[in-house]
XYZ file of C-alpha atoms in Angstrom:
128
model
C 19.879 1.102 -9.640
C 17.369 2.455 -7.625
C 13.555 1.716 -7.594
C 12.426 5.186 -8.066
C 8.266 4.484 -7.374
C 5.997 1.884 -7.366
C 2.580 2.443 -9.216
C -0.757 0.672 -7.805
C -3.559 1.142 -9.518
C -7.330 2.101 -7.538
C -10.528 2.730 -7.294
C -10.857 5.497 -4.935
C -7.776 7.886 -4.270
C -8.302 9.454 -1.681
C -8.622 6.161 0.439
C -5.776 5.085 -0.800
C -4.023 7.735 0.261
C -5.889 8.483 3.443
C -5.191 4.866 4.319
C -0.894 5.073 3.555
C -1.400 8.993 5.297
C -3.221 7.277 8.760
C -0.956 3.917 9.183
C 1.946 4.640 7.733
C 2.754 8.490 8.315
C 2.748 8.906 4.705
C 3.290 12.096 2.985
C 0.392 12.370 0.374
C 1.554 15.236 -2.565
C -1.643 17.375 -5.287
C -3.399 15.541 -6.949
C -2.292 15.134 -11.085
C -5.274 15.175 -13.435
C -4.471 14.157 -17.201
C -5.400 16.040 -19.800
C -4.411 13.724 -22.472
C -6.281 11.087 -20.599
C -10.060 11.814 -19.284
C -10.687 10.770 -15.774
C -7.146 9.504 -15.253
C -5.830 11.432 -11.285
C -2.788 9.949 -9.591
C -0.963 11.269 -6.700
C 2.311 10.140 -5.028
C 3.002 9.249 -1.691
C 6.376 10.471 0.212
C 7.456 8.000 2.958
C 10.313 8.548 5.431
C 12.528 6.207 3.113
C 13.028 4.405 -0.027
C 10.784 5.023 -3.921
C 7.302 6.502 -2.932
C 4.531 5.159 -3.833
C 1.866 6.341 -6.336
C -1.844 5.625 -6.735
C -3.241 6.157 -9.719
C -7.165 5.632 -11.259
C -9.133 6.113 -13.681
C -12.825 4.396 -14.542
C -12.044 2.250 -17.111
C -10.633 -0.034 -14.159
C -11.823 -3.459 -13.801
C -12.667 -4.513 -10.217
C -10.604 -8.111 -9.782
C -13.785 -11.187 -7.406
C -12.851 -10.349 -4.131
C -10.563 -8.331 -2.953
C -8.135 -11.785 -1.441
C -8.004 -12.842 -4.203
C -4.678 -13.926 -6.024
C -3.227 -12.325 -9.246
C -0.663 -11.282 -11.733
C 1.896 -9.061 -10.438
C 2.971 -8.061 -7.283
C 2.617 -10.366 -4.808
C 2.982 -7.913 -1.964
C 5.084 -4.641 -0.401
C 7.411 -4.953 2.179
C 7.899 -2.240 4.181
C 10.738 -2.323 7.093
C 9.607 -0.747 10.032
C 12.495 -0.681 11.792
C 12.366 -3.280 14.890
C 9.992 -5.731 16.043
C 8.353 -3.306 19.134
C 6.843 -1.363 15.912
C 5.774 -4.138 14.500
C 4.450 -5.554 17.289
C 2.930 -2.338 17.703
C 0.917 -2.034 14.065
C -0.030 -5.217 13.829
C -1.496 -5.072 16.931
C -3.275 -1.680 15.838
C -4.198 -3.208 11.568
C -6.285 -5.622 14.128
C -8.205 -3.910 15.843
C -9.061 -1.694 12.813
C -9.900 -5.423 10.799
C -7.035 -4.876 8.075
C -4.563 -8.052 9.613
C -3.745 -10.908 7.274
C -1.718 -12.915 9.743
C 0.178 -12.213 12.963
C 3.499 -10.956 13.743
C 6.269 -13.997 13.323
C 9.780 -14.930 12.238
C 8.774 -17.712 9.471
C 11.030 -20.438 8.003
C 13.269 -17.608 6.029
C 14.635 -15.416 8.883
C 11.967 -12.794 9.076
C 9.699 -11.202 12.112
C 7.196 -10.097 9.684
C 2.779 -9.522 10.332
C 0.867 -9.381 6.551
C -1.513 -6.343 6.659
C -3.805 -5.468 3.845
C -5.352 -2.528 2.046
C -8.712 -1.401 1.862
C -7.797 -2.871 -2.834
C -6.646 -6.013 -0.903
C -3.029 -5.502 -1.938
C -0.891 -7.208 0.375
C 1.561 -5.087 2.946
C 4.353 -7.022 4.677
C 5.318 -5.381 7.595
C 9.177 -6.345 8.784
C 11.937 -5.505 11.328
């Protein structure tokens, strides 16, 4: 069994697609607009390997209190960048752009990772 895709709700589909394209080199597909559910739009973001990410928006989406709130649901997405140098480089860029949550480090369970936050507040671990 494989994960086909992961879906994220967003209040700004274009902003989130641009984030994934600019930072991770994701290829953004065309926007789909539902005829059955007015206001629903989605698009798929394809990374080099692994499952794709579907970003979805709709006018009924309720905002949460703050981007830093931990809430029920997926805690984060982890992306393997292939090397410690790639993690360091991306963490440095994320720091310059104000997205870095946790600097690159070895965790107690043996991972070399940094944590960044997307424009909607979702956490993304970048690791080897």
